[in-house]
Short mmCIF file of C-alpha atoms in Angstrom, two decimals:
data_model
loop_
_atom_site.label_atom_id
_atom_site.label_comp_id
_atom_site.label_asym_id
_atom_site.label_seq_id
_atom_site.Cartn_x
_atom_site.Cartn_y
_atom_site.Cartn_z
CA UNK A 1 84.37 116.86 87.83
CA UNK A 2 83.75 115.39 84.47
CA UNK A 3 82.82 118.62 82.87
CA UNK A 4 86.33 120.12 84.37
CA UNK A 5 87.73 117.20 83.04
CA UNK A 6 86.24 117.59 79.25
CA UNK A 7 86.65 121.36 79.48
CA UNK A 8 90.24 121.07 80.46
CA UNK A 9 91.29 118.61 77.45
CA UNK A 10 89.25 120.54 74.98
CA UNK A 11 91.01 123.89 75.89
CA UNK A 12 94.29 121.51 75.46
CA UNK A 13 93.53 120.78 72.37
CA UNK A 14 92.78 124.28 71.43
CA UNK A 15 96.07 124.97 72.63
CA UNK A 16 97.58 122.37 70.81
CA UNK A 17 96.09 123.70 67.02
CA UNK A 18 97.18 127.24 67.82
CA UNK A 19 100.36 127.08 69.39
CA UNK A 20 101.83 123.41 68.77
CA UNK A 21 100.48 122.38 65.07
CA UNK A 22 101.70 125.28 63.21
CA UNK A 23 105.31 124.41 64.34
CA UNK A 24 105.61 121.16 62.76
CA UNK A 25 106.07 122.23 59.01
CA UNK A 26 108.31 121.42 56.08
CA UNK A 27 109.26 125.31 56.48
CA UNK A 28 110.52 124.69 60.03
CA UNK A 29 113.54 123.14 58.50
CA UNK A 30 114.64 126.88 57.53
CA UNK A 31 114.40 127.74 60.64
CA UNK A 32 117.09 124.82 62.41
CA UNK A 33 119.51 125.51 59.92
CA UNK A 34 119.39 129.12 60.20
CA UNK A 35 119.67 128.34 64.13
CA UNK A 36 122.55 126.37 63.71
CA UNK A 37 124.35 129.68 62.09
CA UNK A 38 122.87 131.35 64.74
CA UNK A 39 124.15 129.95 67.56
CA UNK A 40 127.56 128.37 65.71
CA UNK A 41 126.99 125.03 66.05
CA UNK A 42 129.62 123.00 64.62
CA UNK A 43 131.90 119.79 64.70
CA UNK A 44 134.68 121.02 63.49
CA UNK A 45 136.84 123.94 65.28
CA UNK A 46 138.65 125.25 61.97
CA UNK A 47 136.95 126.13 58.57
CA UNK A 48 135.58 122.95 57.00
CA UNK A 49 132.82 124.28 58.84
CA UNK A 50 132.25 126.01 55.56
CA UNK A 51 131.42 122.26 54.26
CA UNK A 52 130.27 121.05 56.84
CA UNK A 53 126.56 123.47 56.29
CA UNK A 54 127.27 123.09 53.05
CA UNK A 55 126.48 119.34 53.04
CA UNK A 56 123.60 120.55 55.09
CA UNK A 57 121.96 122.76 52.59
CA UNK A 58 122.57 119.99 49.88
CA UNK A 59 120.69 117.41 52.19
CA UNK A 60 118.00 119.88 53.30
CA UNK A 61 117.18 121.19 49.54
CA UNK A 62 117.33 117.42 48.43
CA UNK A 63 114.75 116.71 51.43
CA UNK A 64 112.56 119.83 49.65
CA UNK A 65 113.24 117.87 46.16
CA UNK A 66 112.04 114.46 47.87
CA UNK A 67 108.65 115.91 49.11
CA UNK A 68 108.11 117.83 45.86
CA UNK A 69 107.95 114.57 44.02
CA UNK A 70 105.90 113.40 46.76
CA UNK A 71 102.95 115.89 46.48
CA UNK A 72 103.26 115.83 43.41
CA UNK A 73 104.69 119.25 43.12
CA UNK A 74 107.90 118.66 41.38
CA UNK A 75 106.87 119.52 37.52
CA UNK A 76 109.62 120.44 34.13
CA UNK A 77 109.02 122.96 31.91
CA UNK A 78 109.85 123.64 28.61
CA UNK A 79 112.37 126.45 29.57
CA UNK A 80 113.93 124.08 32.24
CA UNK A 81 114.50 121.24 29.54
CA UNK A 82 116.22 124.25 27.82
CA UNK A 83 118.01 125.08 30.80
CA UNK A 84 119.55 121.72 31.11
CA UNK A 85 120.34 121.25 27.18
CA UNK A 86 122.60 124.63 27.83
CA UNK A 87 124.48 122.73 30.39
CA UNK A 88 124.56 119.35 28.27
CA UNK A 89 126.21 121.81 25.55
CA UNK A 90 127.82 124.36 28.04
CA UNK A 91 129.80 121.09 29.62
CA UNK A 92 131.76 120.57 26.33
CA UNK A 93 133.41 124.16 26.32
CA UNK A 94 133.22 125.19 29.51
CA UNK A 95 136.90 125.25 31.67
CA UNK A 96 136.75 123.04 34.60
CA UNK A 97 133.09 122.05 33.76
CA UNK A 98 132.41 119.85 36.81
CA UNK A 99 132.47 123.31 39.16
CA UNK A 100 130.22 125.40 37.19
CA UNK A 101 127.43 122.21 36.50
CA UNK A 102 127.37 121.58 40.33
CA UNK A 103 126.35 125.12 40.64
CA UNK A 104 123.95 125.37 37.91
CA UNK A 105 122.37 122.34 39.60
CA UNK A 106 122.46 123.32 43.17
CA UNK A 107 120.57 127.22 42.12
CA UNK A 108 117.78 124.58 39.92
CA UNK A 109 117.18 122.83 43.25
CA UNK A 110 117.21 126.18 45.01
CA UNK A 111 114.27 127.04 42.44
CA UNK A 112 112.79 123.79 42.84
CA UNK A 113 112.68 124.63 46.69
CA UNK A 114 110.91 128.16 46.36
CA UNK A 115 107.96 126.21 44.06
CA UNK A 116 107.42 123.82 46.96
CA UNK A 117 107.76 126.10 50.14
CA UNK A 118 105.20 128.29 51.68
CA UNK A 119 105.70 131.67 53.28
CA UNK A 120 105.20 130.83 57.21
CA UNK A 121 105.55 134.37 59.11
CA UNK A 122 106.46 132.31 62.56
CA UNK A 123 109.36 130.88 60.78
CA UNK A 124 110.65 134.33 59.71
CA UNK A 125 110.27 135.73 63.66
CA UNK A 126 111.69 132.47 65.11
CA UNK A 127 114.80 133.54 62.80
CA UNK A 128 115.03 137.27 62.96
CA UNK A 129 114.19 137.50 67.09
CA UNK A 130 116.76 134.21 67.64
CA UNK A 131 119.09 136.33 65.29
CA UNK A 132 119.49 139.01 68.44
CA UNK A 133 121.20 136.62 70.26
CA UNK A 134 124.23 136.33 68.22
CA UNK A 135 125.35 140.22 69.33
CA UNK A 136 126.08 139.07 73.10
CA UNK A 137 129.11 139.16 72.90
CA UNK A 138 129.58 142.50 70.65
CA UNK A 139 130.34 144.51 73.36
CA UNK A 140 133.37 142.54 74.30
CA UNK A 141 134.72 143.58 70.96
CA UNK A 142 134.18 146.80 71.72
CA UNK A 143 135.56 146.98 74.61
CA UNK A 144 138.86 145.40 73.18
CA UNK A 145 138.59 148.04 70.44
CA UNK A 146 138.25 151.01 72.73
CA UNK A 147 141.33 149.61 74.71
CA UNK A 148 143.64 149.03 71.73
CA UNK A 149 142.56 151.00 68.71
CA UNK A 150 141.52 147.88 66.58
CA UNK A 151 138.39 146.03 65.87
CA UNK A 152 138.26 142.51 65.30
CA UNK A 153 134.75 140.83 64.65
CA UNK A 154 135.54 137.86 67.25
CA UNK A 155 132.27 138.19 68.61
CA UNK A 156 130.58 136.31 65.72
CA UNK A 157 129.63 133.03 66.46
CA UNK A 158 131.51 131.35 63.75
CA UNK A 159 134.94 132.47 62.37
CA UNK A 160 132.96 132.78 58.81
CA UNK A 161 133.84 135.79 56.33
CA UNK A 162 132.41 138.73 58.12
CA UNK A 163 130.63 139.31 54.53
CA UNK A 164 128.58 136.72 55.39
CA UNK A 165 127.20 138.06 58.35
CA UNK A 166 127.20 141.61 56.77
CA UNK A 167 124.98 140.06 53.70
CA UNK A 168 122.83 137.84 56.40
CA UNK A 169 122.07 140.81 58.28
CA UNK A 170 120.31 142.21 55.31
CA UNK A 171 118.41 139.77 54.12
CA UNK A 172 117.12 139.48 58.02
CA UNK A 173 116.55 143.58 58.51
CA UNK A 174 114.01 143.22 55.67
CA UNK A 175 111.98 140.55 57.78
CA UNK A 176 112.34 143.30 60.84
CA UNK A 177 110.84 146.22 58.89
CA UNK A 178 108.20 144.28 57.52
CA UNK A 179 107.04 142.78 60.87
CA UNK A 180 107.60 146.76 62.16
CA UNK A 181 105.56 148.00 59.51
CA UNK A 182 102.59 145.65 60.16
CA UNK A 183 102.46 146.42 63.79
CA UNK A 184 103.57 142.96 64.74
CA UNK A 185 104.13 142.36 69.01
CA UNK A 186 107.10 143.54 70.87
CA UNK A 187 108.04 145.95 67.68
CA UNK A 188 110.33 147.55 69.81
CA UNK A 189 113.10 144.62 69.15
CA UNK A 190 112.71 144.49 65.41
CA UNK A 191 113.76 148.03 65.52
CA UNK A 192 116.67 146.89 68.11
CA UNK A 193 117.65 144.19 65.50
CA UNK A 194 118.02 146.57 62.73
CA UNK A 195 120.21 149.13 65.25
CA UNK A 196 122.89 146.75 65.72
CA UNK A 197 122.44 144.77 62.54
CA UNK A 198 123.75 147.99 60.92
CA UNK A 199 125.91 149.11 63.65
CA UNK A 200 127.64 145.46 63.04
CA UNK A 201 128.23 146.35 59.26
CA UNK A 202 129.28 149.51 59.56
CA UNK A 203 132.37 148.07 62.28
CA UNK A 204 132.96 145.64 59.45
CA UNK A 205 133.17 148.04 56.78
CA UNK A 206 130.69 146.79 54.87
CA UNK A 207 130.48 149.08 51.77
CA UNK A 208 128.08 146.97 49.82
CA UNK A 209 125.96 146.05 51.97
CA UNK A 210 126.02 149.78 53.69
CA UNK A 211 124.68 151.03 50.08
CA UNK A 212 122.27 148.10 50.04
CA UNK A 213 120.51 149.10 53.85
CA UNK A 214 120.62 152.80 52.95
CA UNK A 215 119.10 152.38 49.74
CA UNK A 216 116.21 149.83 51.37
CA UNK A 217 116.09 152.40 54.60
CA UNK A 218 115.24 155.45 52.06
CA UNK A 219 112.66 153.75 50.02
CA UNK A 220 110.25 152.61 53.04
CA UNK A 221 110.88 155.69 55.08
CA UNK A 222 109.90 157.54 51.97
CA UNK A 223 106.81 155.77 51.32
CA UNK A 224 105.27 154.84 54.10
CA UNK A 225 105.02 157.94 56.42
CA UNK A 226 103.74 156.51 59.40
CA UNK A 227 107.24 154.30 60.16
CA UNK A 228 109.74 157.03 58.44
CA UNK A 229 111.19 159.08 61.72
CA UNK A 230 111.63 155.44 63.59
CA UNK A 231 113.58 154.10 60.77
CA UNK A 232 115.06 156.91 60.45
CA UNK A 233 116.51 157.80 64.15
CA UNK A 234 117.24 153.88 63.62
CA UNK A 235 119.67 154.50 61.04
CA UNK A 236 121.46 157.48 62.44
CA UNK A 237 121.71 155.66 65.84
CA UNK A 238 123.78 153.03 64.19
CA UNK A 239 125.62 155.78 62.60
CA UNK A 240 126.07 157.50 65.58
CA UNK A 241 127.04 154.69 67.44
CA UNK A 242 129.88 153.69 65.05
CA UNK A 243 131.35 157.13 64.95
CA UNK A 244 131.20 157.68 68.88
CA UNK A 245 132.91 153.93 69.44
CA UNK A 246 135.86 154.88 66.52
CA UNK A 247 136.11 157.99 67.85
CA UNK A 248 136.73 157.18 71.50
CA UNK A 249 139.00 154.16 69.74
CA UNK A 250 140.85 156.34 68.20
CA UNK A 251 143.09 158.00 71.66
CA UNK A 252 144.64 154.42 71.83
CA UNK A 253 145.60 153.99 68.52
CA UNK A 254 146.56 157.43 68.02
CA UNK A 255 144.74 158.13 64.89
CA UNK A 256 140.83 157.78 63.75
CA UNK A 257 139.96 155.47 60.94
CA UNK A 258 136.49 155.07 59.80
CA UNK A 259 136.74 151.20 58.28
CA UNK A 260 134.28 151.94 56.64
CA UNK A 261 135.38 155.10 54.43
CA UNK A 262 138.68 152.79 53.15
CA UNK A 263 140.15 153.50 49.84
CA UNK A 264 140.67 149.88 48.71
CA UNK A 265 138.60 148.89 46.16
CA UNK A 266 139.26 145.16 47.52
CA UNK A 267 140.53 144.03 43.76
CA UNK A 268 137.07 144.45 42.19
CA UNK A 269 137.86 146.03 39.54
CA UNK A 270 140.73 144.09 38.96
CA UNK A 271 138.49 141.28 39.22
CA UNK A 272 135.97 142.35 36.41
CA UNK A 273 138.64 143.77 34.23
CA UNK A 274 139.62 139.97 34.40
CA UNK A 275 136.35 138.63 34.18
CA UNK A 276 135.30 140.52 31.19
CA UNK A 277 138.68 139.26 29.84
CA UNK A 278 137.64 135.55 30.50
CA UNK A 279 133.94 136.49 29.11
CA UNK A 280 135.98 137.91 25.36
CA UNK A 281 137.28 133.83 24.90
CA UNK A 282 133.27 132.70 24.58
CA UNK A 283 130.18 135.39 24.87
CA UNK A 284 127.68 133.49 23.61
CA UNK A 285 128.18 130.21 25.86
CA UNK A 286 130.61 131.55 28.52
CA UNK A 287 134.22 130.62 29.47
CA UNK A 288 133.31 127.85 32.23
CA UNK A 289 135.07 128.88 35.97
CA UNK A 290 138.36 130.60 35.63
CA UNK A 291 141.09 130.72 37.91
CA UNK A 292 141.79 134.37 37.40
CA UNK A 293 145.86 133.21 36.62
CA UNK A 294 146.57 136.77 36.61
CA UNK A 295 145.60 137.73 40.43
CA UNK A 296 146.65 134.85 42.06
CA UNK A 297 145.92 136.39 45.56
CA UNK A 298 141.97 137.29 44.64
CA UNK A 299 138.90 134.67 44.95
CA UNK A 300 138.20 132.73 42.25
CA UNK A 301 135.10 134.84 41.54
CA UNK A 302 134.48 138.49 40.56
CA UNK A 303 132.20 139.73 43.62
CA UNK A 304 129.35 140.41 41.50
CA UNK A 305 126.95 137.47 40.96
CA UNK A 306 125.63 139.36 37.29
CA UNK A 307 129.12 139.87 36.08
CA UNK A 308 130.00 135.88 36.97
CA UNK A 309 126.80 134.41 35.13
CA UNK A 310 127.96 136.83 32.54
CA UNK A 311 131.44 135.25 32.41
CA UNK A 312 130.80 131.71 32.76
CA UNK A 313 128.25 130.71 31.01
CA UNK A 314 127.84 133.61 28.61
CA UNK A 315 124.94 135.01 26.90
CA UNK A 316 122.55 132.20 26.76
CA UNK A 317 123.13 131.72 30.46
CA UNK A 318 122.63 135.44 31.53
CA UNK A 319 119.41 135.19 29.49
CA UNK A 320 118.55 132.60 31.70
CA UNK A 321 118.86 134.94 34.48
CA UNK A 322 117.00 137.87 32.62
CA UNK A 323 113.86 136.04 32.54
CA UNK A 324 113.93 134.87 36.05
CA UNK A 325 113.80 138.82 36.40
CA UNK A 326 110.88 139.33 34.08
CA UNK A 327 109.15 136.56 35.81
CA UNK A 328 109.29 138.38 39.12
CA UNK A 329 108.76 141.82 37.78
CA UNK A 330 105.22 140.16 35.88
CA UNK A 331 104.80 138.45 39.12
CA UNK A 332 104.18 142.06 40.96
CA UNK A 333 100.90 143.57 41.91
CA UNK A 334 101.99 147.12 41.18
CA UNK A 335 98.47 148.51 42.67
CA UNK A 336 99.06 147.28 45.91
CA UNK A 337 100.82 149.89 48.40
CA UNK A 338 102.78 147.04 49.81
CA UNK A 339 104.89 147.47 46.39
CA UNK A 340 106.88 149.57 46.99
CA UNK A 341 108.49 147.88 50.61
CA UNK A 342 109.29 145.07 47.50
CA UNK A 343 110.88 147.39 45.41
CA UNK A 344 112.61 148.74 48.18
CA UNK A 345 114.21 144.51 48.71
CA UNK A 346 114.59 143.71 45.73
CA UNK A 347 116.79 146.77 44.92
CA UNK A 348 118.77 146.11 48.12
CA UNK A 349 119.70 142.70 47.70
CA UNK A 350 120.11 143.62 43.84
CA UNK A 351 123.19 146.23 44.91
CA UNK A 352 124.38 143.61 47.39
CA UNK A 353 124.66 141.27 44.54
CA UNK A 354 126.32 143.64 42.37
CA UNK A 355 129.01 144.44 44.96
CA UNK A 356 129.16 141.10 46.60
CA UNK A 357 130.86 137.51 46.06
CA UNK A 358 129.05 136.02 49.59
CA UNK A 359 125.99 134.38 47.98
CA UNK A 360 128.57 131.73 46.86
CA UNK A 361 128.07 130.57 50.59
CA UNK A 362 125.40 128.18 51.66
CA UNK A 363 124.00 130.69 54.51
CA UNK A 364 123.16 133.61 52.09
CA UNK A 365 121.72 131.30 49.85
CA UNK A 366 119.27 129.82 51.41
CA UNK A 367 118.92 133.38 53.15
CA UNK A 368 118.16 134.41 49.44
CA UNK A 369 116.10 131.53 49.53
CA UNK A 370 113.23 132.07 52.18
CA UNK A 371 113.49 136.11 50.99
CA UNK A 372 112.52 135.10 48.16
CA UNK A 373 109.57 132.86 49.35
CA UNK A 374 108.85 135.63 51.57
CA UNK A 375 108.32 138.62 48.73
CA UNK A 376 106.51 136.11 46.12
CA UNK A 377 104.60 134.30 48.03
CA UNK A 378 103.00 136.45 51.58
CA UNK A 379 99.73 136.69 50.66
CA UNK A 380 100.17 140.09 52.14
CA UNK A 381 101.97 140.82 48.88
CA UNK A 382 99.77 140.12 46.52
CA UNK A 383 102.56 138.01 44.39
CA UNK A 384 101.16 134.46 45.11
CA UNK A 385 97.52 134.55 42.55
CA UNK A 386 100.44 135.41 40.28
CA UNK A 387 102.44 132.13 40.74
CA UNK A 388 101.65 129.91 37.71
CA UNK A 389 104.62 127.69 36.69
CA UNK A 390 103.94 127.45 33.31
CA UNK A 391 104.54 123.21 33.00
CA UNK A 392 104.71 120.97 30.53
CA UNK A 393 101.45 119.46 30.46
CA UNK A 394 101.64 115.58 28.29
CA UNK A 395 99.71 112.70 28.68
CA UNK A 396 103.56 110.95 27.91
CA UNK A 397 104.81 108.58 30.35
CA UNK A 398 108.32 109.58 30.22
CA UNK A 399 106.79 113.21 30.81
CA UNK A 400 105.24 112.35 33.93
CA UNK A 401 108.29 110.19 35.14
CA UNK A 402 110.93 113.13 33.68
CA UNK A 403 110.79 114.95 36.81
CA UNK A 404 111.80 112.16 38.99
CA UNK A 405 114.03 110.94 36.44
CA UNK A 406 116.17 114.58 37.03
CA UNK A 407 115.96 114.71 40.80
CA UNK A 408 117.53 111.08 40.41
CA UNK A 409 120.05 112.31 38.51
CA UNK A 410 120.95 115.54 40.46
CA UNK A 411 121.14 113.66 43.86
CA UNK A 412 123.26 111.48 42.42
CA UNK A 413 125.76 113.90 40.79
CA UNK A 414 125.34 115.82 44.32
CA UNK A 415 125.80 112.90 46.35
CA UNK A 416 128.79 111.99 43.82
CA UNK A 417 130.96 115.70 44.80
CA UNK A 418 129.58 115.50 48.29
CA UNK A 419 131.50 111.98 48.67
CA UNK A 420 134.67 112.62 46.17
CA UNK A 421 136.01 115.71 47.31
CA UNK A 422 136.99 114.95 51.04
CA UNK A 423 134.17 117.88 51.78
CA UNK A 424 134.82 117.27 55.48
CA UNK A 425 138.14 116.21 56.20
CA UNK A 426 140.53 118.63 57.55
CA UNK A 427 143.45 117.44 56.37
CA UNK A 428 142.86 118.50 52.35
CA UNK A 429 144.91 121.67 52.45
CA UNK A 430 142.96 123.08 49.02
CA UNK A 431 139.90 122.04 48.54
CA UNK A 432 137.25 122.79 45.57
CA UNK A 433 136.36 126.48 44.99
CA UNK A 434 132.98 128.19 45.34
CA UNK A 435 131.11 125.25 46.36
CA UNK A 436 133.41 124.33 49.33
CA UNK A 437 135.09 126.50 51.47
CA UNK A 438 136.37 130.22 50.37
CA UNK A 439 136.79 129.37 46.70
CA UNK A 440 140.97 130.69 45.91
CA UNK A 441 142.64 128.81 43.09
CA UNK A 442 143.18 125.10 43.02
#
């Protein structure tokens, strides 16, 4: 009985370090805020939901900041001091200042967070399998479109921008090849994911982000032989699937419309004519955030995250931007075969931020996030020997004390909009753009 006893609580305990321990992480936190997209929980029922993960992400990422200055993770370098002198300067020519700093802080944090979190491949399934559950209610959309001729996305769990789902369902299909490619259990769903995860953009009309999966889709079929015809029949299922559903659609309406072969160029060019307007008044340290007072009806950025660094904070901040690039290009082991599944990401999400104003939302961003964590730091990749924040190393006191000194600072200045802006209140008819709600002119 004793030795029943003693083996029973030892296999419990075995138990315990393989299934139990490796859930309680710092990286676990991705996961519950990505489930509360997923299943679209909320307090509010109208759109200061928006705000509402908003002042999520800026809790969670200050959490990240907290326990980076706790391990003693949390280090400056020289080109960050220089980052933050170009905003000292930046502030005093910038337009409407205040917008564009809280940004420039909130993407240093986001950097902050990718130095301090580890790639966990049980937080990426938890996300991409729990992701399947948001298309329940898909075919009730369907439905509704094969009855009346028009397609409305009400199935999403949140009434968000349908973008943001379109942009989300990227970032996740990348997880779902990956875990296809390396033979991971119950393949069969990733491969179900990516079906209606396109099938769900092309119904939106989701041009960008179309470009973005077929570009990714090509590359990895192309290079790794063994996965090509299932990714491939993949694809043309969704395809197939969208034409069949507008077709049949199309005898109560009258007429067929493939949403996603529109003619509107949805303002963009309108909006970088603009933009590059704005960019003429200062290229060297940017115009600050315009209100684009010549398209009063467009957002209050130009749908392409290159062209807006471009525009508001000019030269010296795009250059900013240009060596985050070279970083991760030097990063790359180009002799692995694995490279060329990151090429194949890092061109996709580079098209989708070309085309695409969503990664202004919280969502995407920390989407962006844990992608990033993901390709830079899987062992799998290769990327990770390469990770060597080069840090200012002093024996200064006000060195060592400088980083907390700036998280101090940030949280405050966070904590400072969070409070002063009526972030959750649903009676401010306009609120802030970009970093609350949709971002249209104030």
């Amino acid at each position: 009985m004793t030795k029943k006893l003693s083996f029973d609580k030892k296999q419990n305990l075995q138990s315990v370090r393989a299934y139990i321990r490796p859930l309680f992480n710092k990286e676990l936190l991705i996961a519950v805020y990505f489930l509360l997209f997923i299943f679209g929980i909320t307090t509010r029922s109208d759109y200061t939901f928006y705000n509402e993960y908003r002042v999520i992400q800026i809790f969670l990422i200050l959490m990240f900041g907290l326990g980076t200055i706790f391990y003693n993770r949390f280090s400056v370098s020289k080109i960050e001091l220089l980052f933050f002198a170009f905003i000292a300067v930046g502030s005093i020519f910038w337009a409407q200042p205040a917008f564009v700093i809280t940004e420039l802080l909130l993407a240093y944090l986001l950097y902050q967070c990718f130095n301090f979190l580890n790639y966990r491949q049980l937080t990426s399934k938890i996300i991409v399998l729990a992701s399947l559950t948001m298309f329940i209610q898909l075919p009730f959309s369907l439905w509704d479109y094969i009855t009346t001729g028009h397609y409305q996305a009400i199935w999403y769990p949140l009434t968000w921008n349908i973008r943001v789902y379109d942009s989300y369902f990227l970032i996740m299909s990348i997880f779902a090849v990956w875990f296809y490619l390396t033979k991971q259990a119950y393949r069969y769903l990733y491969l179900l994911f990516l079906f209606l995860a396109f099938f769900a953009v092309l119904l939106d009309g989701g041009r960008s982000v179309t470009i973005a999966y077929t570009l990714f889709v090509a590359i990895v079929s192309a290079a790794y032989r063994y996965v090509r015809w299932p990714l491939v029949w993949t694809y043309v299922a969704s395809w197939l699937a969208y034409l069949s559903v507008t077709y049949t659609a199309s005898f109560a309406s009258g007429a067929s419309t493939l949403r996603i072969a529109r003619e509107s160029s949805s303002g963009r060019i309108d909006l970088w004519v603009n933009a590059y307007q704005c960019w003429l008044q200062h290229p060297i340290i940017g115009c600050g955030f315009y209100q684009l007072e010549q398209y009063p009806n467009l957002s209050a950025h130009p749908h392409n995250l290159f062209i807006q660094i471009l525009t508001e904070i000019g030269l010296l901040g795009f250059g900013f931007l240009l060596y985050i690039i070279f970083r991760i290009i030097k990063r790359i082991d180009w002799s692995q075969p694995q490279r060329y599944f990151m090429i194949a990401a890092f061109l996709a999400i580079g098209v989708d931020l070309f085309f695409s104003g969503v990664h202004i939302y919280p969502v995407t961003q920390m989407a962006l996030l844990w992608l990033f964590v993901f390709l830079l730091k899987n062992p799998e990749f290769g990327c990770s020997k390469n990770l060597n924040p080069l840090t200012w190393q002093s024996n200064s006191r006000l060195v060592k004390v400088l980083p907390v000194l700036i998280y101090i600072i940030i949280s405050m200045w966070l904590v400072y909009i969070l409070s002063n802006t009526n972030a959750l209140s649903s009676e401010t008819p306009i609120t802030p753009p970009r970093f609350w709600v949709y971002g249209y002119q104030l």
